[in-house]
Amino acid sequence: MGIIEAKDLVYEYIKRDEEGNVEGVVRALSGVNLAIKKGEFIAVLGGNGSGKSTFAKHINAILYPGEGTVYVDGKDTRKPENLWDIRQEAGMIFQNPDNQIIGNVVEEDVGFGPENMGIPTKEIWERVIESLKAVGMYEYRKHSPNRLSGGQKQRVAIAGVMAMHPKCIIMDEPTAMLDPMGRKEVIRQARALNDVERITIILITHYMEEVIYADRVFVMDKGQIAMQGTPAEIFSDVERLRELRLDVPQPAMLAHELNKTGFNLPYGILTREDFIHELVKYTGGRFYGGALENVEEKKSAFRHTTPGVIKRDPRESLILDHVSYVYEKGTSEEIRALDDISVQIGKGEFIGLIGHTGSGKSTFVQHLNGLVAPSEGHVYYKGEDISEKKYDRKKLRSKVGLVFQYPEHQLFEETVFKDVCFGPKNIGKTQKEAELAAFEALRAVRLPEEYYYSSPFELSGGQKRRVAIAGVLAMKPEILVLDEPTAGLDPKGRDEILDLVKDLHDKQNITIVLVSHSMEDVANYVDRILVMDKGSIIMDGDPKHIYMRSDELESMGLSAPQVTYLMRSLRERGFDLDPGITTIDDAVKEIRRLVPSGGKTGV
Amino acid sequence: MLRDITLGQYYNADSVIHKLDPRTKIVGTFVFIISLFIFRSFLATAVAAIFLISMIKLSKVPFSYMVRGMKSIVFILLITVIFNMFLTPGIPVFKIWNFSITDEGLKIAIFTAIRLVFLIIGSSLMTLTTTPNNLTDGLESLMSPLKIFRVPVHEVAMMMSIALRFIPILMEETDKIMKAQEARGADFESGNILERAKALIPILVPLFVSAFRRANDLAMAMEARCYRGGEGRTKMKPLSYNRRDHVAYGVFALYIVLIIAAGILGGRYLPI
């Protein structure tokens, strides 16, 4: 028998009204069957609302099956006498790092589980030390969890589970709220636990690149297992995955797109190395003429260029002139969050802002609409200094709209419609004007009309986010700044939001500043990238030129899109390809330029 | 402004006081506070002052750090002093318009102020030298006899410790929500009291929603880690008295003897 077995598992959430009458039933799981063997690394994929979290909670006996059974290590989760054994054997890591750390000190949090299990004090300490060492957080044992990064917090949470000596660990989107570095940390940790300690890992995620190392993948949809197989098997069916709100890693996507144009690359390409290997094999090495001139030289030509081609009218621009911002000025804790930033944001631009956590992006963004006033320097909008006393900052806030990260957390009104009216009313619009603006905004974010008068708290995550964006749009901004608008959404939801933003830019001519951790998203949508590091804008240019400087990006904890690396590796293998490719579409064109007819017979 | 409050904050240092068992410190602080209110003579106050100053010295917490914490209570202190000065009947020594400052009033005001300052410094010395966790552990242990009366001592202590963990998180969240609503044109600074109170709704609703979500998540995370209340639970850091604490209790006993002696010898110096 496997370590985890689910048989015809059904679970329903029952919604009740205030008197306790059943209002509606949502079937979250409808007949899940699966078996997981000891020591496997399992990935569970699925769009938002596919039932994957509900399933995860069954393994840890937080939820009990409505119908069917779940066995953990041979024990039925429904039997009360098994409860504590199951919770000890199947540890659980949740999405939000803050909401699962109980202790005020790292080591005390790790000790929480063993304390509950009634382990003697001496052994608790042994376990705590051993677990903290296993996740590389031993030096931080005396720290307060509030001072750690997201990735470190998740590692502490993993240590907390490890100290209970589990046989398997279920991770429910442990990386959804982390930046790319934190994500890598956590995934590396999960793989190490699987390799070294032979702990069964069940990783639930939205990120395709985290799945490629799994032994097996389950794809969930509408409360059922829709697909299962090895990562290679799963990722070869691109169309089906798209239907299920998912996508595939870039190398697999590139192979898929090439095959659509007549190439015949084999299925099962997951990584960059796979792709290069297969393309070399496919073209029979005909393009192999020794490594082409190093990309470095080409890169150096762009090293100090800032594209001056774009004419930005200063009278229409948002300009930051030598802006610095200092927290806690004059104390020992003085932090220079922004350091002498000068930048011009022209009308109609689509700008991507990248930088690792703590690089000053949030502070920068808050300067754009006057939420934070610069300690030094000036911010001008359309030629007027916004920090002047007589300047109408309220008006500025309607002109420069700012959508914060997880904006759905600011919704507060009884209905969606009322909530969207909040902004326009604040800036002095009449009820009628506000309602009109709200209608337009809700239409622009493509929220189905039937939701206009429901409570915003009843919507799904993606819908809530649209409402929140509409709340800012209703103020009719000329510039829209979005901080990580796709955080926590599944691939389909992510594309929908980004397409929507693109539409706002293209059709309504709104200037966009998009803050993002995803290099691929930035490459696909923006015209200009600003790279921030240590409170300064280090690079400013179009995506092609910025991503050429991938070494520098890496030294700042960033990277180029996967496809860029892929093209460069191909170049090093003798393919005369443009190393500045940043999107799949361009890569397809570029490879087809070199290998025109796609087929072997072509050349 | 919030940063100025040192009351309830922990100051990290390596001192004898820091190493004491939290129970010792709690008991000691109580003894000290009670002594302040029972013995009112000049001599007794001097004994209390000497005791307090030597404890501060031993704790290695900079005196300036404690004074900073006093800022927040200056107002209360001032009111107390003024009321005592003017409203105590007795021999007037100084007269402003209709109000007179009496000899007794002056004395009471000064001693009340001193007692209040001592009280604040004494209790902040305890919180400054004890981590919040230790403090809750200490309280839990000292209150455990109350379990007989079905007081949920463990649960209360757990709640306190969780509250301590989430205060900074919720503060940050409040700041974020405020900024987000400001970005939507909300105004928290102008208008009359009613308007301002109304302006808080867009902050409070999301804050409550978030707090409930966090509470729900945390409860689940705790259950997933086998939490089932205080029963059968072992302690990673069990409290145990050692030599240091026995010495400390000795010092407390000595202090009690001294201050009683001072109280008797000094006589009832003050009225009331």
mmCIF file of N, CA, C and O in Angstrom, chain A residues 101-161:
data_model
loop_
_atom_site.group_PDB
_atom_site.id
_atom_site.type_symbol
_atom_site.label_atom_id
_atom_site.label_comp_id
_atom_site.label_asym_id
_atom_site.label_seq_id
_atom_site.Cartn_x
_atom_site.Cartn_y
_atom_site.Cartn_z
ATOM 1 N N ILE A 101 3.368 30.704 11.198
ATOM 2 C CA ILE A 101 4.421 30.713 12.206
ATOM 3 C C ILE A 101 3.801 31.170 13.513
ATOM 4 O O ILE A 101 3.194 32.241 13.588
ATOM 5 N N ILE A 102 3.910 30.333 14.529
ATOM 6 C CA ILE A 102 3.233 30.588 15.795
ATOM 7 C C ILE A 102 4.177 31.229 16.800
ATOM 8 O O ILE A 102 3.784 32.098 17.557
ATOM 9 N N GLY A 103 5.437 30.802 16.772
ATOM 10 C CA GLY A 103 6.391 31.263 17.781
ATOM 11 C C GLY A 103 6.878 32.669 17.517
ATOM 12 O O GLY A 103 6.861 33.150 16.393
ATOM 13 N N ASN A 104 7.309 33.331 18.591
ATOM 14 C CA ASN A 104 7.864 34.679 18.454
ATOM 15 C C ASN A 104 9.362 34.649 18.175
ATOM 16 O O ASN A 104 9.975 35.668 17.920
ATOM 17 N N VAL A 105 9.952 33.455 18.316
ATOM 18 C CA VAL A 105 11.359 33.259 18.009
ATOM 19 C C VAL A 105 11.425 32.022 17.121
ATOM 20 O O VAL A 105 10.654 31.085 17.306
ATOM 21 N N VAL A 106 12.350 32.029 16.160
ATOM 22 C CA VAL A 106 12.426 30.934 15.191
ATOM 23 C C VAL A 106 12.458 29.568 15.869
ATOM 24 O O VAL A 106 11.666 28.681 15.554
ATOM 25 N N GLU A 107 13.375 29.394 16.842
ATOM 26 C CA GLU A 107 13.534 28.066 17.441
ATOM 27 C C GLU A 107 12.269 27.623 18.191
ATOM 28 O O GLU A 107 11.920 26.445 18.187
ATOM 29 N N GLU A 108 11.573 28.602 18.778
ATOM 30 C CA GLU A 108 10.366 28.232 19.513
ATOM 31 C C GLU A 108 9.264 27.775 18.568
ATOM 32 O O GLU A 108 8.469 26.909 18.899
ATOM 33 N N ASP A 109 9.264 28.384 17.374
ATOM 34 C CA ASP A 109 8.266 27.951 16.416
ATOM 35 C C ASP A 109 8.531 26.527 15.957
ATOM 36 O O ASP A 109 7.618 25.723 15.839
ATOM 37 N N VAL A 110 9.786 26.223 15.728
ATOM 38 C CA VAL A 110 10.133 24.874 15.282
ATOM 39 C C VAL A 110 9.782 23.857 16.375
ATOM 40 O O VAL A 110 9.383 22.736 16.091
ATOM 41 N N GLY A 111 9.897 24.292 17.629
ATOM 42 C CA GLY A 111 9.600 23.396 18.741
ATOM 43 C C GLY A 111 8.108 23.215 18.997
ATOM 44 O O GLY A 111 7.714 22.357 19.789
ATOM 45 N N PHE A 112 7.290 23.995 18.336
ATOM 46 C CA PHE A 112 5.847 23.980 18.627
ATOM 47 C C PHE A 112 5.215 22.602 18.399
ATOM 48 O O PHE A 112 4.476 22.100 19.241
ATOM 49 N N GLY A 113 5.537 21.999 17.249
ATOM 50 C CA GLY A 113 4.983 20.681 16.932
ATOM 51 C C GLY A 113 5.379 19.629 17.962
ATOM 52 O O GLY A 113 4.514 18.972 18.572
ATOM 53 N N PRO A 114 6.688 19.445 18.180
ATOM 54 C CA PRO A 114 7.115 18.461 19.183
ATOM 55 C C PRO A 114 6.517 18.722 20.566
ATOM 56 O O PRO A 114 6.159 17.774 21.265
ATOM 57 N N GLU A 115 6.368 19.982 20.948
ATOM 58 C CA GLU A 115 5.739 20.287 22.245
ATOM 59 C C GLU A 115 4.333 19.720 22.293
ATOM 60 O O GLU A 115 3.923 19.100 23.266
ATOM 61 N N ASN A 116 3.600 19.937 21.204
ATOM 62 C CA ASN A 116 2.227 19.436 21.147
ATOM 63 C C ASN A 116 2.170 17.916 21.221
ATOM 64 O O ASN A 116 1.203 17.342 21.701
ATOM 65 N N MET A 117 3.222 17.284 20.680
ATOM 66 C CA MET A 117 3.228 15.825 20.664
ATOM 67 C C MET A 117 3.644 15.247 22.008
ATOM 68 O O MET A 117 3.622 14.035 22.201
ATOM 69 N N GLY A 118 4.088 16.127 22.925
ATOM 70 C CA GLY A 118 4.479 15.651 24.244
ATOM 71 C C GLY A 118 5.856 15.012 24.284
ATOM 72 O O GLY A 118 6.115 14.095 25.065
ATOM 73 N N ILE A 119 6.743 15.480 23.425
ATOM 74 C CA ILE A 119 8.115 14.967 23.396
ATOM 75 C C ILE A 119 8.879 15.553 24.584
ATOM 76 O O ILE A 119 8.683 16.726 24.910
ATOM 77 N N PRO A 120 9.751 14.757 25.236
ATOM 78 C CA PRO A 120 10.525 15.302 26.355
ATOM 79 C C PRO A 120 11.425 16.468 25.916
ATOM 80 O O PRO A 120 11.911 16.489 24.780
ATOM 81 N N THR A 121 11.624 17.403 26.840
ATOM 82 C CA THR A 121 12.349 18.639 26.525
ATOM 83 C C THR A 121 13.669 18.408 25.808
ATOM 84 O O THR A 121 13.976 19.061 24.803
ATOM 85 N N LYS A 122 14.463 17.472 26.316
ATOM 86 C CA LYS A 122 15.803 17.265 25.754
ATOM 87 C C LYS A 122 15.697 16.879 24.284
ATOM 88 O O LYS A 122 16.428 17.374 23.435
ATOM 89 N N GLU A 123 14.736 16.011 23.996
ATOM 90 C CA GLU A 123 14.590 15.559 22.608
ATOM 91 C C GLU A 123 14.038 16.665 21.711
ATOM 92 O O GLU A 123 14.385 16.747 20.531
ATOM 93 N N ILE A 124 13.185 17.503 22.280
ATOM 94 C CA ILE A 124 12.671 18.634 21.475
ATOM 95 C C ILE A 124 13.855 19.435 20.954
ATOM 96 O O ILE A 124 13.940 19.749 19.773
ATOM 97 N N TRP A 125 14.782 19.723 21.850
ATOM 98 C CA TRP A 125 15.940 20.532 21.447
ATOM 99 C C TRP A 125 16.732 19.838 20.359
ATOM 100 O O TRP A 125 17.164 20.473 19.402
ATOM 101 N N GLU A 126 16.935 18.535 20.519
ATOM 102 C CA GLU A 126 17.681 17.797 19.481
ATOM 103 C C GLU A 126 16.984 17.929 18.142
ATOM 104 O O GLU A 126 17.596 18.188 17.119
ATOM 105 N N ARG A 127 15.669 17.759 18.165
ATOM 106 C CA ARG A 127 14.907 17.811 16.920
ATOM 107 C C ARG A 127 14.942 19.199 16.310
ATOM 108 O O ARG A 127 15.044 19.364 15.104
ATOM 109 N N VAL A 128 14.811 20.218 17.164
ATOM 110 C CA VAL A 128 14.793 21.595 16.668
ATOM 111 C C VAL A 128 16.118 21.917 15.990
ATOM 112 O O VAL A 128 16.165 22.441 14.871
ATOM 113 N N ILE A 129 17.209 21.563 16.651
ATOM 114 C CA ILE A 129 18.531 21.872 16.100
ATOM 115 C C ILE A 129 18.734 21.120 14.791
ATOM 116 O O ILE A 129 19.147 21.690 13.780
ATOM 117 N N GLU A 130 18.381 19.843 14.807
ATOM 118 C CA GLU A 130 18.543 19.007 13.620
ATOM 119 C C GLU A 130 17.700 19.553 12.441
ATOM 120 O O GLU A 130 18.198 19.684 11.315
ATOM 121 N N SER A 131 16.461 19.942 12.712
ATOM 122 C CA SER A 131 15.602 20.433 11.625
ATOM 123 C C SER A 131 16.073 21.779 11.101
ATOM 124 O O SER A 131 16.047 22.029 9.903
ATOM 125 N N LEU A 132 16.477 22.653 12.022
ATOM 126 C CA LEU A 132 16.933 23.969 11.567
ATOM 127 C C LEU A 132 18.185 23.834 10.724
ATOM 128 O O LEU A 132 18.379 24.553 9.743
ATOM 129 N N LYS A 133 19.041 22.891 11.101
ATOM 130 C CA LYS A 133 20.238 22.664 10.289
ATOM 131 C C LYS A 133 19.862 22.111 8.921
ATOM 132 O O LYS A 133 20.446 22.486 7.906
ATOM 133 N N ALA A 134 18.865 21.236 8.896
ATOM 134 C CA ALA A 134 18.466 20.616 7.627
ATOM 135 C C ALA A 134 17.953 21.648 6.630
ATOM 136 O O ALA A 134 18.133 21.496 5.425
ATOM 137 N N VAL A 135 17.325 22.718 7.113
ATOM 138 C CA VAL A 135 16.824 23.735 6.177
ATOM 139 C C VAL A 135 17.747 24.947 6.105
ATOM 140 O O VAL A 135 17.410 25.957 5.487
ATOM 141 N N GLY A 136 18.894 24.862 6.758
ATOM 142 C CA GLY A 136 19.872 25.940 6.671
ATOM 143 C C GLY A 136 19.451 27.207 7.393
ATOM 144 O O GLY A 136 19.819 28.305 6.995
ATOM 145 N N MET A 137 18.672 27.058 8.457
ATOM 146 C CA MET A 137 18.228 28.253 9.185
ATOM 147 C C MET A 137 18.768 28.264 10.619
ATOM 148 O O MET A 137 18.266 28.997 11.468
ATOM 149 N N TYR A 138 19.797 27.453 10.882
ATOM 150 C CA TYR A 138 20.284 27.321 12.254
ATOM 151 C C TYR A 138 20.809 28.647 12.812
ATOM 152 O O TYR A 138 20.576 28.979 13.964
ATOM 153 N N GLU A 139 21.484 29.422 11.944
ATOM 154 C CA GLU A 139 22.056 30.699 12.418
ATOM 155 C C GLU A 139 20.956 31.684 12.804
ATOM 156 O O GLU A 139 21.207 32.655 13.486
ATOM 157 N N TYR A 140 19.762 31.449 12.314
ATOM 158 C CA TYR A 140 18.674 32.392 12.579
ATOM 159 C C TYR A 140 17.803 31.951 13.746
ATOM 160 O O TYR A 140 16.732 32.489 13.953
ATOM 161 N N ARG A 141 18.259 30.954 14.522
ATOM 162 C CA ARG A 141 17.362 30.348 15.516
ATOM 163 C C ARG A 141 16.853 31.330 16.561
ATOM 164 O O ARG A 141 15.788 31.148 17.120
ATOM 165 N N LYS A 142 17.644 32.382 16.830
ATOM 166 C CA LYS A 142 17.228 33.326 17.874
ATOM 167 C C LYS A 142 16.473 34.526 17.293
ATOM 168 O O LYS A 142 16.135 35.462 18.003
ATOM 169 N N HIS A 143 16.274 34.535 15.972
ATOM 170 C CA HIS A 143 15.651 35.704 15.350
ATOM 171 C C HIS A 143 14.136 35.709 15.514
ATOM 172 O O HIS A 143 13.522 34.670 15.731
ATOM 173 N N SER A 144 13.586 36.909 15.352
ATOM 174 C CA SER A 144 12.132 37.007 15.308
ATOM 175 C C SER A 144 11.690 36.703 13.883
ATOM 176 O O SER A 144 12.306 37.182 12.938
ATOM 177 N N PRO A 145 10.642 35.925 13.711
ATOM 178 C CA PRO A 145 10.212 35.576 12.341
ATOM 179 C C PRO A 145 9.869 36.811 11.511
ATOM 180 O O PRO A 145 9.988 36.781 10.288
ATOM 181 N N ASN A 146 9.468 37.894 12.169
ATOM 182 C CA ASN A 146 9.086 39.087 11.418
ATOM 183 C C ASN A 146 10.239 39.691 10.638
ATOM 184 O O ASN A 146 10.035 40.469 9.730
ATOM 185 N N ARG A 147 11.453 39.371 11.034
ATOM 186 C CA ARG A 147 12.610 39.975 10.380
ATOM 187 C C ARG A 147 13.112 39.144 9.212
ATOM 188 O O ARG A 147 14.083 39.491 8.576
ATOM 189 N N LEU A 148 12.498 38.006 8.958
ATOM 190 C CA LEU A 148 13.007 37.120 7.904
ATOM 191 C C LEU A 148 12.329 37.423 6.570
ATOM 192 O O LEU A 148 11.254 37.995 6.515
ATOM 193 N N SER A 149 12.989 36.985 5.497
ATOM 194 C CA SER A 149 12.376 37.114 4.177
ATOM 195 C C SER A 149 11.319 36.019 4.010
ATOM 196 O O SER A 149 11.279 35.070 4.793
ATOM 197 N N GLY A 150 10.499 36.166 2.981
ATOM 198 C CA GLY A 150 9.447 35.182 2.752
ATOM 199 C C GLY A 150 9.994 33.766 2.604
ATOM 200 O O GLY A 150 9.461 32.813 3.170
ATOM 201 N N GLY A 151 11.070 33.630 1.837
ATOM 202 C CA GLY A 151 11.668 32.315 1.619
ATOM 203 C C GLY A 151 12.184 31.722 2.923
ATOM 204 O O GLY A 151 12.017 30.537 3.191
ATOM 205 N N GLN A 152 12.788 32.586 3.736
ATOM 206 C CA GLN A 152 13.309 32.091 5.017
ATOM 207 C C GLN A 152 12.178 31.668 5.932
ATOM 208 O O GLN A 152 12.268 30.654 6.624
ATOM 209 N N LYS A 153 11.074 32.423 5.912
ATOM 210 C CA LYS A 153 9.932 32.064 6.755
ATOM 211 C C LYS A 153 9.403 30.694 6.351
ATOM 212 O O LYS A 153 9.079 29.863 7.205
ATOM 213 N N GLN A 154 9.311 30.467 5.045
ATOM 214 C CA GLN A 154 8.814 29.164 4.600
ATOM 215 C C GLN A 154 9.773 28.056 5.022
ATOM 216 O O GLN A 154 9.338 26.955 5.347
ATOM 217 N N ARG A 155 11.065 28.340 5.011
ATOM 218 C CA ARG A 155 12.012 27.307 5.448
ATOM 219 C C ARG A 155 11.846 27.017 6.934
ATOM 220 O O ARG A 155 11.996 25.878 7.371
ATOM 221 N N VAL A 156 11.554 28.071 7.708
ATOM 222 C CA VAL A 156 11.292 27.850 9.131
ATOM 223 C C VAL A 156 10.047 26.973 9.283
ATOM 224 O O VAL A 156 10.025 26.035 10.079
ATOM 225 N N ALA A 157 9.031 27.260 8.471
ATOM 226 C CA ALA A 157 7.812 26.456 8.533
ATOM 227 C C ALA A 157 8.124 25.000 8.180
ATOM 228 O O ALA A 157 7.601 24.072 8.812
ATOM 229 N N ILE A 158 8.999 24.795 7.199
ATOM 230 C CA ILE A 158 9.373 23.427 6.826
ATOM 231 C C ILE A 158 10.104 22.764 7.990
ATOM 232 O O ILE A 158 9.838 21.613 8.343
ATOM 233 N N ALA A 159 11.011 23.517 8.638
ATOM 234 C CA ALA A 159 11.717 22.971 9.798
ATOM 235 C C ALA A 159 10.732 22.584 10.885
ATOM 236 O O ALA A 159 10.878 21.545 11.532
ATOM 237 N N GLY A 160 9.704 23.413 11.053
ATOM 238 C CA GLY A 160 8.692 23.137 12.070
ATOM 239 C C GLY A 160 7.989 21.814 11.819
ATOM 240 O O GLY A 160 7.653 21.087 12.751
ATOM 241 N N VAL A 161 7.779 21.498 10.557
ATOM 242 C CA VAL A 161 7.149 20.229 10.205
ATOM 243 C C VAL A 161 8.149 19.081 10.342
ATOM 244 O O VAL A 161 7.835 18.013 10.852
#
